Amino acid sequence: MPVLPGAEPFRHEGGEVGVLLCHGFTGSPQSLRPWAEFLAERGLTVALPLLPGHGTRWEDMQLTGWQDWYAEVDRELRALRERCTRVFVLGLSLGGALALRLAAKHGDEVSGVVVVNPANKVHGAASYALPVLRHFVPTVGGIASDIAKEGVTELGYDRVPLRAAHSMRNFYRIVDGELPQVTQPLLLLRSPQDHVVPPVDSARVLSRVSSTDVTEILLEQSYHVATLDHDADRVFEESYSFIGRLAPGVGERSGAVQAGQQEGTATGG
């Protein structure tokens, strides 16, 4: 199935510091593309993969689960580690949970974590209904485009596949148990007005990680997809400052990279 225009993964060969960006559930790299390009323009090596089952049609997502999504970002992290001296993991919503698990599992190989409105749990009646409901109802209404900024839309599915949602529910439980293993510096940015992920999820993350270098920033003008919203520039600038503080000289290119520097390219999956 062809990837939807705009949903393609993005990669950029830059300097010795790398960043891996993880998009959200039923979304696509489009929601993080401006963030990825911002970091690429400042000399970082960037990987923004397309999670399996995403960016095509919701029926494809029914065939995937958290193991597939996590395996994809795990592969990308390992590839970045082969060519970068420092690697940071960044994520939005489900992507935040993926980034936190990468940090928990890879330890010192991850230099820092940046999460935007990270998801930690499926809330309400849906959490209890999913194990049974998924066998009878294939989808419910979509969750994409929770954005305050007028005229801006997120490229995501208009339906939520319940089989995949049940897998996501199980994944959040696993990640929650692993949060104490997260010791890296953490930057958490959240929107008080979020119609997809409630503030309690961010509070839970902050209360359970073992990180001692923790910064929380409120995005007062944005909804869930803050990376495309009014506070997008702040997300980009704060994350770049965070990375620069932990990796002095960020954006500087090695001689080999300078010699063969290429423009950032989007590659379809």
GROMACS .gro file of N, CA, C and O in nm, residues 152-199:
model
  192
  152VAL      N    1  -0.463   2.439   1.032
  152VAL     CA    2  -0.358   2.339   1.038
  152VAL      C    3  -0.419   2.203   1.069
  152VAL      O    4  -0.500   2.190   1.162
  153THR      N    5  -0.384   2.102   0.993
  153THR     CA    6  -0.436   1.967   1.016
  153THR      C    7  -0.323   1.866   1.026
  153THR      O    8  -0.215   1.884   0.967
  154GLU      N    9  -0.350   1.762   1.099
  154GLU     CA   10  -0.255   1.651   1.114
  154GLU      C   11  -0.293   1.542   1.014
  154GLU      O   12  -0.411   1.509   0.999
  155LEU      N   13  -0.194   1.486   0.949
  155LEU     CA   14  -0.218   1.376   0.856
  155LEU      C   15  -0.224   1.246   0.937
  155LEU      O   16  -0.122   1.189   0.974
  156GLY      N   17  -0.345   1.203   0.966
  156GLY     CA   18  -0.365   1.081   1.045
  156GLY      C   19  -0.494   1.014   1.006
  156GLY      O   20  -0.577   1.070   0.933
  157TYR      N   21  -0.514   0.895   1.055
  157TYR     CA   22  -0.635   0.820   1.021
  157TYR      C   23  -0.760   0.883   1.084
  157TYR      O   24  -0.755   0.934   1.196
  158ASP      N   25  -0.872   0.872   1.012
  158ASP     CA   26  -0.998   0.922   1.067
  158ASP      C   27  -1.071   0.813   1.145
  158ASP      O   28  -1.181   0.835   1.196
  159ARG      N   29  -1.009   0.695   1.155
  159ARG     CA   30  -1.063   0.587   1.235
  159ARG      C   31  -0.951   0.530   1.323
  159ARG      O   32  -0.835   0.529   1.284
  160VAL      N   33  -0.988   0.483   1.443
  160VAL     CA   34  -0.894   0.417   1.533
  160VAL      C   35  -0.921   0.267   1.530
  160VAL      O   36  -1.027   0.221   1.574
  161PRO      N   37  -0.828   0.187   1.477
  161PRO     CA   38  -0.845   0.041   1.476
  161PRO      C   39  -0.835  -0.015   1.618
  161PRO      O   40  -0.734   0.005   1.685
  162LEU      N   41  -0.939  -0.084   1.664
  162LEU     CA   42  -0.942  -0.124   1.804
  162LEU      C   43  -0.845  -0.237   1.836
  162LEU      O   44  -0.799  -0.248   1.950
  163ARG      N   45  -0.814  -0.320   1.739
  163ARG     CA   46  -0.713  -0.422   1.765
  163ARG      C   47  -0.579  -0.357   1.797
  163ARG      O   48  -0.509  -0.397   1.890
  164ALA      N   49  -0.543  -0.255   1.721
  164ALA     CA   50  -0.418  -0.183   1.745
  164ALA      C   51  -0.426  -0.103   1.875
  164ALA      O   52  -0.328  -0.092   1.949
  165ALA      N   53  -0.544  -0.047   1.904
  165ALA     CA   54  -0.561   0.029   2.027
  165ALA      C   55  -0.543  -0.060   2.150
  165ALA      O   56  -0.487  -0.019   2.252
  166HIS      N   57  -0.591  -0.183   2.140
  166HIS     CA   58  -0.574  -0.279   2.251
  166HIS      C   59  -0.426  -0.308   2.272
  166HIS      O   60  -0.379  -0.317   2.386
  167SER      N   61  -0.351  -0.323   2.162
  167SER     CA   62  -0.208  -0.345   2.173
  167SER      C   63  -0.139  -0.225   2.237
  167SER      O   64  -0.050  -0.240   2.321
  168MET      N   65  -0.181  -0.105   2.198
  168MET     CA   66  -0.126   0.016   2.257
  168MET      C   67  -0.152   0.020   2.407
  168MET      O   68  -0.066   0.058   2.486
  169ARG      N   69  -0.272  -0.019   2.447
  169ARG     CA   70  -0.308  -0.024   2.590
  169ARG      C   71  -0.210  -0.113   2.665
  169ARG      O   72  -0.162  -0.078   2.774
  170ASN      N   73  -0.181  -0.229   2.608
  170ASN     CA   74  -0.087  -0.322   2.673
  170ASN      C   75   0.054  -0.262   2.678
  170ASN      O   76   0.127  -0.281   2.776
  171PHE      N   77   0.091  -0.190   2.573
  171PHE     CA   78   0.223  -0.129   2.567
  171PHE      C   79   0.241  -0.025   2.677
  171PHE      O   80   0.345  -0.019   2.743
  172TYR      N   81   0.138   0.057   2.699
  172TYR     CA   82   0.148   0.158   2.804
  172TYR      C   83   0.171   0.095   2.940
  172TYR      O   84   0.244   0.149   3.023
  173ARG      N   85   0.109  -0.017   2.965
  173ARG     CA   86   0.129  -0.085   3.093
  173ARG      C   87   0.273  -0.131   3.108
  173ARG      O   88   0.332  -0.123   3.216
  174ILE      N   89   0.330  -0.181   3.000
  174ILE     CA   90   0.469  -0.225   3.003
  174ILE      C   91   0.563  -0.107   3.029
  174ILE      O   92   0.651  -0.113   3.115
  175VAL      N   93   0.541   0.000   2.954
  175VAL     CA   94   0.628   0.119   2.968
  175VAL      C   95   0.616   0.177   3.109
  175VAL      O   96   0.717   0.217   3.169
  176ASP      N   97   0.497   0.181   3.163
  176ASP     CA   98   0.479   0.235   3.297
  176ASP      C   99   0.564   0.159   3.398
  176ASP      O  100   0.624   0.219   3.488
  177GLY      N  101   0.573   0.028   3.383
  177GLY     CA  102   0.655  -0.052   3.473
  177GLY      C  103   0.804  -0.029   3.455
  177GLY      O  104   0.882  -0.056   3.547
  178GLU      N  105   0.841   0.020   3.337
  178GLU     CA  106   0.984   0.040   3.307
  178GLU      C  107   1.032   0.183   3.332
  178GLU      O  108   1.152   0.211   3.326
  179LEU      N  109   0.939   0.275   3.362
  179LEU     CA  110   0.978   0.416   3.379
  179LEU      C  111   1.087   0.437   3.484
  179LEU      O  112   1.173   0.525   3.466
  180PRO      N  113   1.090   0.362   3.594
  180PRO     CA  114   1.199   0.383   3.690
  180PRO      C  115   1.338   0.356   3.633
  180PRO      O  116   1.438   0.400   3.690
  181GLN      N  117   1.344   0.285   3.519
  181GLN     CA  118   1.473   0.259   3.455
  181GLN      C  119   1.522   0.378   3.371
  181GLN      O  120   1.634   0.377   3.321
  182VAL      N  121   1.437   0.478   3.355
  182VAL     CA  122   1.475   0.598   3.280
  182VAL      C  123   1.554   0.690   3.373
  182VAL      O  124   1.499   0.742   3.471
  183THR      N  125   1.682   0.708   3.345
  183THR     CA  126   1.769   0.788   3.429
  183THR      C  127   1.826   0.910   3.355
  183THR      O  128   1.888   0.996   3.417
  184GLN      N  129   1.805   0.916   3.225
  184GLN     CA  130   1.864   1.024   3.144
  184GLN      C  131   1.795   1.158   3.172
  184GLN      O  132   1.681   1.162   3.219
  185PRO      N  133   1.863   1.268   3.139
  185PRO     CA  134   1.798   1.399   3.145
  185PRO      C  135   1.669   1.397   3.063
  185PRO      O  136   1.665   1.337   2.954
  186LEU      N  137   1.566   1.461   3.117
  186LEU     CA  138   1.434   1.455   3.055
  186LEU      C  139   1.376   1.596   3.040
  186LEU      O  140   1.373   1.673   3.136
  187LEU      N  141   1.329   1.626   2.921
  187LEU     CA  142   1.254   1.749   2.894
  187LEU      C  143   1.112   1.707   2.856
  187LEU      O  144   1.093   1.635   2.757
  188LEU      N  145   1.013   1.749   2.936
  188LEU     CA  146   0.874   1.714   2.909
  188LEU      C  147   0.796   1.842   2.883
  188LEU      O  148   0.795   1.934   2.966
  189LEU      N  149   0.733   1.849   2.766
  189LEU     CA  150   0.652   1.964   2.729
  189LEU      C  151   0.507   1.916   2.716
  189LEU      O  152   0.480   1.815   2.649
  190ARG      N  153   0.415   1.988   2.780
  190ARG     CA  154   0.276   1.942   2.776
  190ARG      C  155   0.179   2.058   2.760
  190ARG      O  156   0.205   2.172   2.801
  191SER      N  157   0.066   2.025   2.700
  191SER     CA  158  -0.041   2.123   2.677
  191SER      C  159  -0.149   2.106   2.783
  191SER      O  160  -0.210   2.000   2.791
  192PRO      N  161  -0.175   2.208   2.864
  192PRO     CA  162  -0.284   2.199   2.962
  192PRO      C  163  -0.418   2.169   2.896
  192PRO      O  164  -0.503   2.102   2.954
  193GLN      N  165  -0.438   2.219   2.773
  193GLN     CA  166  -0.560   2.190   2.697
  193GLN      C  167  -0.530   2.084   2.593
  193GLN      O  168  -0.494   2.114   2.479
  194ASP      N  169  -0.543   1.959   2.633
  194ASP     CA  170  -0.514   1.844   2.546
  194ASP      C  171  -0.638   1.756   2.548
  194ASP      O  172  -0.679   1.707   2.652
  195HIS      N  173  -0.699   1.735   2.431
  195HIS     CA  174  -0.823   1.660   2.423
  195HIS      C  175  -0.800   1.512   2.389
  195HIS      O  176  -0.896   1.439   2.366
  196VAL      N  177  -0.675   1.470   2.386
  196VAL     CA  178  -0.640   1.331   2.356
  196VAL      C  179  -0.575   1.264   2.475
  196VAL      O  180  -0.613   1.154   2.516
  197VAL      N  181  -0.474   1.331   2.533
  197VAL     CA  182  -0.400   1.275   2.647
  197VAL      C  183  -0.416   1.370   2.766
  197VAL      O  184  -0.377   1.486   2.757
  198PRO      N  185  -0.471   1.323   2.877
  198PRO     CA  186  -0.492   1.411   2.993
  198PRO      C  187  -0.362   1.443   3.066
  198PRO      O  188  -0.264   1.369   3.054
  199PRO      N  189  -0.358   1.554   3.142
  199PRO     CA  190  -0.237   1.594   3.214
  199PRO      C  191  -0.185   1.489   3.311
  199PRO      O  192  -0.066   1.486   3.341
   0.00000   0.00000   0.00000
